[in-house]
XYZ file of C-alpha atoms in Angstrom:
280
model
C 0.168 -18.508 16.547
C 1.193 -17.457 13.119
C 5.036 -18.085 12.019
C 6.325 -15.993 9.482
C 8.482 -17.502 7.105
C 10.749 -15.183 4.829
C 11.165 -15.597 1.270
C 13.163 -12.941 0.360
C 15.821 -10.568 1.971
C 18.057 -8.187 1.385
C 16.189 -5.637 0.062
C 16.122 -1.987 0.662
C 12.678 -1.351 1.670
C 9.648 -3.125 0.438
C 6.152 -1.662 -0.124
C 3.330 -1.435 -2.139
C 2.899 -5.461 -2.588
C 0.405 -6.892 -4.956
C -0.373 -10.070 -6.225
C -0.328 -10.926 -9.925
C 0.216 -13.666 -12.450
C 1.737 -16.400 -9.963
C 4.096 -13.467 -8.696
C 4.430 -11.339 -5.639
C 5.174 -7.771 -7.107
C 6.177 -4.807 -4.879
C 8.473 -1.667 -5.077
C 11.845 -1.726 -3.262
C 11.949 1.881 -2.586
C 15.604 3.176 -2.117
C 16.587 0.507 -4.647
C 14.381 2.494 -7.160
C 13.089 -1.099 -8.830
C 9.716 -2.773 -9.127
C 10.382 -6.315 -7.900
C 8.176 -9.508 -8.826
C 9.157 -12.403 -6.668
C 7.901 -16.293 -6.953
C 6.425 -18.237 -3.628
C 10.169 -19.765 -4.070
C 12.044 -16.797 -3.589
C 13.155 -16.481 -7.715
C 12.998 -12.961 -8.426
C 13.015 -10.317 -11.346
C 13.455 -6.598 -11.715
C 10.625 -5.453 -13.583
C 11.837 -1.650 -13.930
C 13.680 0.948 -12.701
C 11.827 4.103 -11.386
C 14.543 7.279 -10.774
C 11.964 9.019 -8.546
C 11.463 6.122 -6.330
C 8.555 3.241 -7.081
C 5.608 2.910 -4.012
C 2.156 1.707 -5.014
C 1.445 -0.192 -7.832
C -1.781 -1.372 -9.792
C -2.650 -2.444 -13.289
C -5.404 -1.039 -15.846
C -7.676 -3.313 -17.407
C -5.603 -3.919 -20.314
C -2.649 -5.129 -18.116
C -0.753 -1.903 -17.992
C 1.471 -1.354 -14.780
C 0.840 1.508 -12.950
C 3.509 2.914 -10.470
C 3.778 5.982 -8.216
C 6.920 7.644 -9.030
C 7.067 9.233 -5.236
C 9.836 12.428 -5.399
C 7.953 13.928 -8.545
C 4.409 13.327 -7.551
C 3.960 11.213 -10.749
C 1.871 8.322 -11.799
C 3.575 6.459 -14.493
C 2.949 3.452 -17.083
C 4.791 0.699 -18.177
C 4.579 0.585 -21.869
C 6.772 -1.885 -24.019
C 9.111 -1.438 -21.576
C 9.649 2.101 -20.968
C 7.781 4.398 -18.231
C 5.922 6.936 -19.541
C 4.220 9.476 -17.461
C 0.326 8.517 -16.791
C -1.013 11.692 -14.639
C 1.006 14.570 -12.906
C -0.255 14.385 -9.109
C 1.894 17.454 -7.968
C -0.807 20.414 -8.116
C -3.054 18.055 -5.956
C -0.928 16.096 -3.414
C 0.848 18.039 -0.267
C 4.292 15.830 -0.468
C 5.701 12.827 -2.221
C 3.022 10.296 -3.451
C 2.965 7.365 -1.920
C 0.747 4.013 -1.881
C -2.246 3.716 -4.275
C -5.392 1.082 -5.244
C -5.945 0.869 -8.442
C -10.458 0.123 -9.218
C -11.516 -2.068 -12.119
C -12.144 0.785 -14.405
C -8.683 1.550 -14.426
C -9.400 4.912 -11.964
C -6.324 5.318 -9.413
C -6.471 6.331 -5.895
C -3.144 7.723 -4.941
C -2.237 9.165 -1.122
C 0.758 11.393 -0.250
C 2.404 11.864 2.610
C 1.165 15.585 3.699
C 4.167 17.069 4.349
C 8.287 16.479 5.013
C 8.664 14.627 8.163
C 12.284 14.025 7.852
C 12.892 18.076 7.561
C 10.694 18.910 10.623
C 7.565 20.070 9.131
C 4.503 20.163 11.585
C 1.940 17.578 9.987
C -1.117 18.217 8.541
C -3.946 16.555 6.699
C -3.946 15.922 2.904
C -5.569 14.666 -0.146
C -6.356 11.388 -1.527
C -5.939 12.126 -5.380
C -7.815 10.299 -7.738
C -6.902 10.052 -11.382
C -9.548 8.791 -14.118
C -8.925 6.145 -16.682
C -8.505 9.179 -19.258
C -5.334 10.372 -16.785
C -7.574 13.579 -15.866
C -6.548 14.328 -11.860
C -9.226 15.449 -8.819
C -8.926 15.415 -5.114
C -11.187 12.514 -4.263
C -11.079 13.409 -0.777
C -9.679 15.765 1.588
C -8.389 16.556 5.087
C -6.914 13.121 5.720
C -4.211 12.473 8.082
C -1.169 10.634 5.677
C -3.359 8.446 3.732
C -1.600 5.362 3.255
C -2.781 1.510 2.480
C -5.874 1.512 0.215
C -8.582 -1.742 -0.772
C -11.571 -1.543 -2.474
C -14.639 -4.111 -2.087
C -15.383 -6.224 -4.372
C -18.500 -4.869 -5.354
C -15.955 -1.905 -6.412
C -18.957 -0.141 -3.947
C -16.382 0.704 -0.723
C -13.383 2.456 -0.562
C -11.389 1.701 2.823
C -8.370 4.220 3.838
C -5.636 3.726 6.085
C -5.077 7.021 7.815
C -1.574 6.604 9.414
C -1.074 10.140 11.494
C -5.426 9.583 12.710
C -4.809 6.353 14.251
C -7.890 4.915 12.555
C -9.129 3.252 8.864
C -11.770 5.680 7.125
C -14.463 3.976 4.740
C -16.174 5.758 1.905
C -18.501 5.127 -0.549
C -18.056 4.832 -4.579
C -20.018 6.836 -7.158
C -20.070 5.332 -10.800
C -18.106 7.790 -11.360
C -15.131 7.230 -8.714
C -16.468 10.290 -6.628
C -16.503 9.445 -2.672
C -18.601 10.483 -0.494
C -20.177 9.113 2.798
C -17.078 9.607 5.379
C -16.638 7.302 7.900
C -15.089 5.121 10.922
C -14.591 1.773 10.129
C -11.840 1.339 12.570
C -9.929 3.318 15.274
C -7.490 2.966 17.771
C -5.663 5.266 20.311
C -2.565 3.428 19.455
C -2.873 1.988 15.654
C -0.583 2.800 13.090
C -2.108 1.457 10.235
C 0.563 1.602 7.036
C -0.371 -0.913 4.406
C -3.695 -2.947 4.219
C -5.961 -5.569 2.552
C -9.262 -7.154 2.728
C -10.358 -10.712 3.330
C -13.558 -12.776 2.488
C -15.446 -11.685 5.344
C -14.892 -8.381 5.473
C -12.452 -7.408 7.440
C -9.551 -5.750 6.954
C -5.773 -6.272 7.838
C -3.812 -3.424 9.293
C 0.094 -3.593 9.007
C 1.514 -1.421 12.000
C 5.046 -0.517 11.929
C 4.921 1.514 15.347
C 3.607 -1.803 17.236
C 5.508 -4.064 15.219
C 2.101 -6.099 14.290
C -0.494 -7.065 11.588
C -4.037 -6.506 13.402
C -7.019 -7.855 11.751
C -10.235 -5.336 12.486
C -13.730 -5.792 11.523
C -16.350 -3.286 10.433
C -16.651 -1.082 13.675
C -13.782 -1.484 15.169
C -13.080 -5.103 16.539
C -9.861 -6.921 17.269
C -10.331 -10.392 15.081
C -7.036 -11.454 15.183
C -3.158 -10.298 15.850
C 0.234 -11.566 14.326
C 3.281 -9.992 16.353
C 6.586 -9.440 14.624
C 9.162 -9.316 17.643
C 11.584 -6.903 16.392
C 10.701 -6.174 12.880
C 7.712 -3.787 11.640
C 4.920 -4.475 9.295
C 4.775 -1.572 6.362
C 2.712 -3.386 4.141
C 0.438 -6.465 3.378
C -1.213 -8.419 0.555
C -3.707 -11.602 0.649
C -2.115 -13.833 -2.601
C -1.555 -17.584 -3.804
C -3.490 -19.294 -5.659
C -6.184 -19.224 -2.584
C -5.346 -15.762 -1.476
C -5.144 -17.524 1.835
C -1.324 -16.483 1.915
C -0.315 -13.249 3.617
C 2.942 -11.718 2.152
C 4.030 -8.851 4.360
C 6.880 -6.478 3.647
C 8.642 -6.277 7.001
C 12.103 -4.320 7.851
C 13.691 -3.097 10.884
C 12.695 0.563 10.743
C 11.841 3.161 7.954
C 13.217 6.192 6.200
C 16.520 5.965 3.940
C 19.091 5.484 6.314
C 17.667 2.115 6.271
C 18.487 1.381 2.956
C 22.203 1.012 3.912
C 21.393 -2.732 5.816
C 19.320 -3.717 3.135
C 17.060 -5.689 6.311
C 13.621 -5.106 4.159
C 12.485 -8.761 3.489
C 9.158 -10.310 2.254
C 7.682 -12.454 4.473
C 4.729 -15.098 4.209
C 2.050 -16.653 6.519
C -1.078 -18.886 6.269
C -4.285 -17.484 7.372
C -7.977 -19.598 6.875
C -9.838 -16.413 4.934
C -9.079 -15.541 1.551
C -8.866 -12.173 0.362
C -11.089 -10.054 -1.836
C -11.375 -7.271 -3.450
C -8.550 -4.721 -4.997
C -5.281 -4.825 -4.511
């Protein structure tokens, strides 16, 4: 059985984690910061984002890449200062949320779909895509609150986490960054799946808030392996270390910003035997 071991607490609510340079970095969303953390719990405020911080990613220069949620904005970190990448808003449904980043330096942003907290009925969205040039296209359409994002390492596969379907949705990946090829890699009449990553042989872990789990699923479908959380949900998930056998997980009693108030959002770490691949 896996133990998870917490390495830092006390934050708002953590998402979008990524590993880089030694460091766990992640967004702390109602804190409005990008956070990068040590394996020993030292941390540093990389910036502040106003319109709240959720995925992150990194051109191939090094440039930081955050989505600035509220304003539907992908911005860069330059010297600094943010300055706005891409404007997302005339091609995402709601606020932007988690995002992959490929090794061109093309970005794969999802967005909720619509206000949950305001009583809107759901419905399906886009996945946005925005070039290395900053020009913006819908990548794909008429998914259910695209969420966690990988990409193979053969920068060939695009996997989806479609929260509000219950399932993760594969597609394939022009030269170009165009997707096509829709389909099932995993479903579930009762999977959740918020943040994800890929390992070594393929397979892909699922954080799921709703169960309170990580589940690992391979191609198709199957149940490789399960990590229960007791109490505490699983919003996100990133293979790291130097062996990228270590799985950091951003875990936190519930969601939405009344959380923020118990600042219960904590990172939390476990060993696993396959590495992960890929992007994030």
């Amino acid at each position: 059985m896996n133990e998870l071991t917490p390495i830092l607490d006390g934050l708002t609510f953590a998402e979008g984690p990524r590993w880089r340079d030694g460091r766990l970095w992640f967004s702390d969303f109602y804190a409005f910061e990008v956070i990068a953390v040590d394996l020993e719990g030292n941390r540093e405020t990389i910036v502040t984002v106003p319109e709240q911080p959720s995925g992150l990613g990194w051109t191939p220069d090094g440039k930081l890449l955050i989505v600035s949620m509220r304003d539907q904005k992908l911005m860069r970190l330059e010297d600094g200062a943010l300055v706005e990448h891409a404007d997302l808003s005339g091609y995402a449904n709601y606020w932007c949320n988690d995002m992959v980043v490929d090794a061109q330096g093309g970005a794969y942003v999802g967005n909720f779909g619509f206000n949950r907290h305001a009583g809107e009925e759901p419905r399906a969205t886009t996945l946005v895509r925005v070039s290395p040039d900053g020009s913006v296209s819908v990548a794909a359409d008429g998914l259910w609150f695209p969420n966690g994002t990988v990409i193979t390492p053969d920068g060939k596969t695009l996997i989806v986490g479609e929260t509000r379907a219950k399932r993760l949705t594969a597609f394939t990946v022009a030269a170009d960054g165009s997707l096509s090829d829709r389909r099932v890699f995993a479903e579930t009449d009762n999977m959740y799946p918020d943040g994800i990553c890929l390992d070594a042989e393929g397979a892909v872990w699922v954080s799921d808030p709703q169960n309170k789990e990580l589940v690992r699923f391979r191609d198709g479908g199957e149940v490789a392996d399960r990590i229960s959380l007791g109490d505490r949900g699983a919003y996100a998930c990133i293979l790291g270390g130097e062996d990228r056998r270590t799985l950091f997980v951003c875990t936190n009693t519930g969601s939405g910003p009344d959380i923020a108030k118990g600042r219960t959002g904590k990172i939390e770490i476990t060993r696993v035997d396959v590495p992960g691949v890929g992007l994030p």
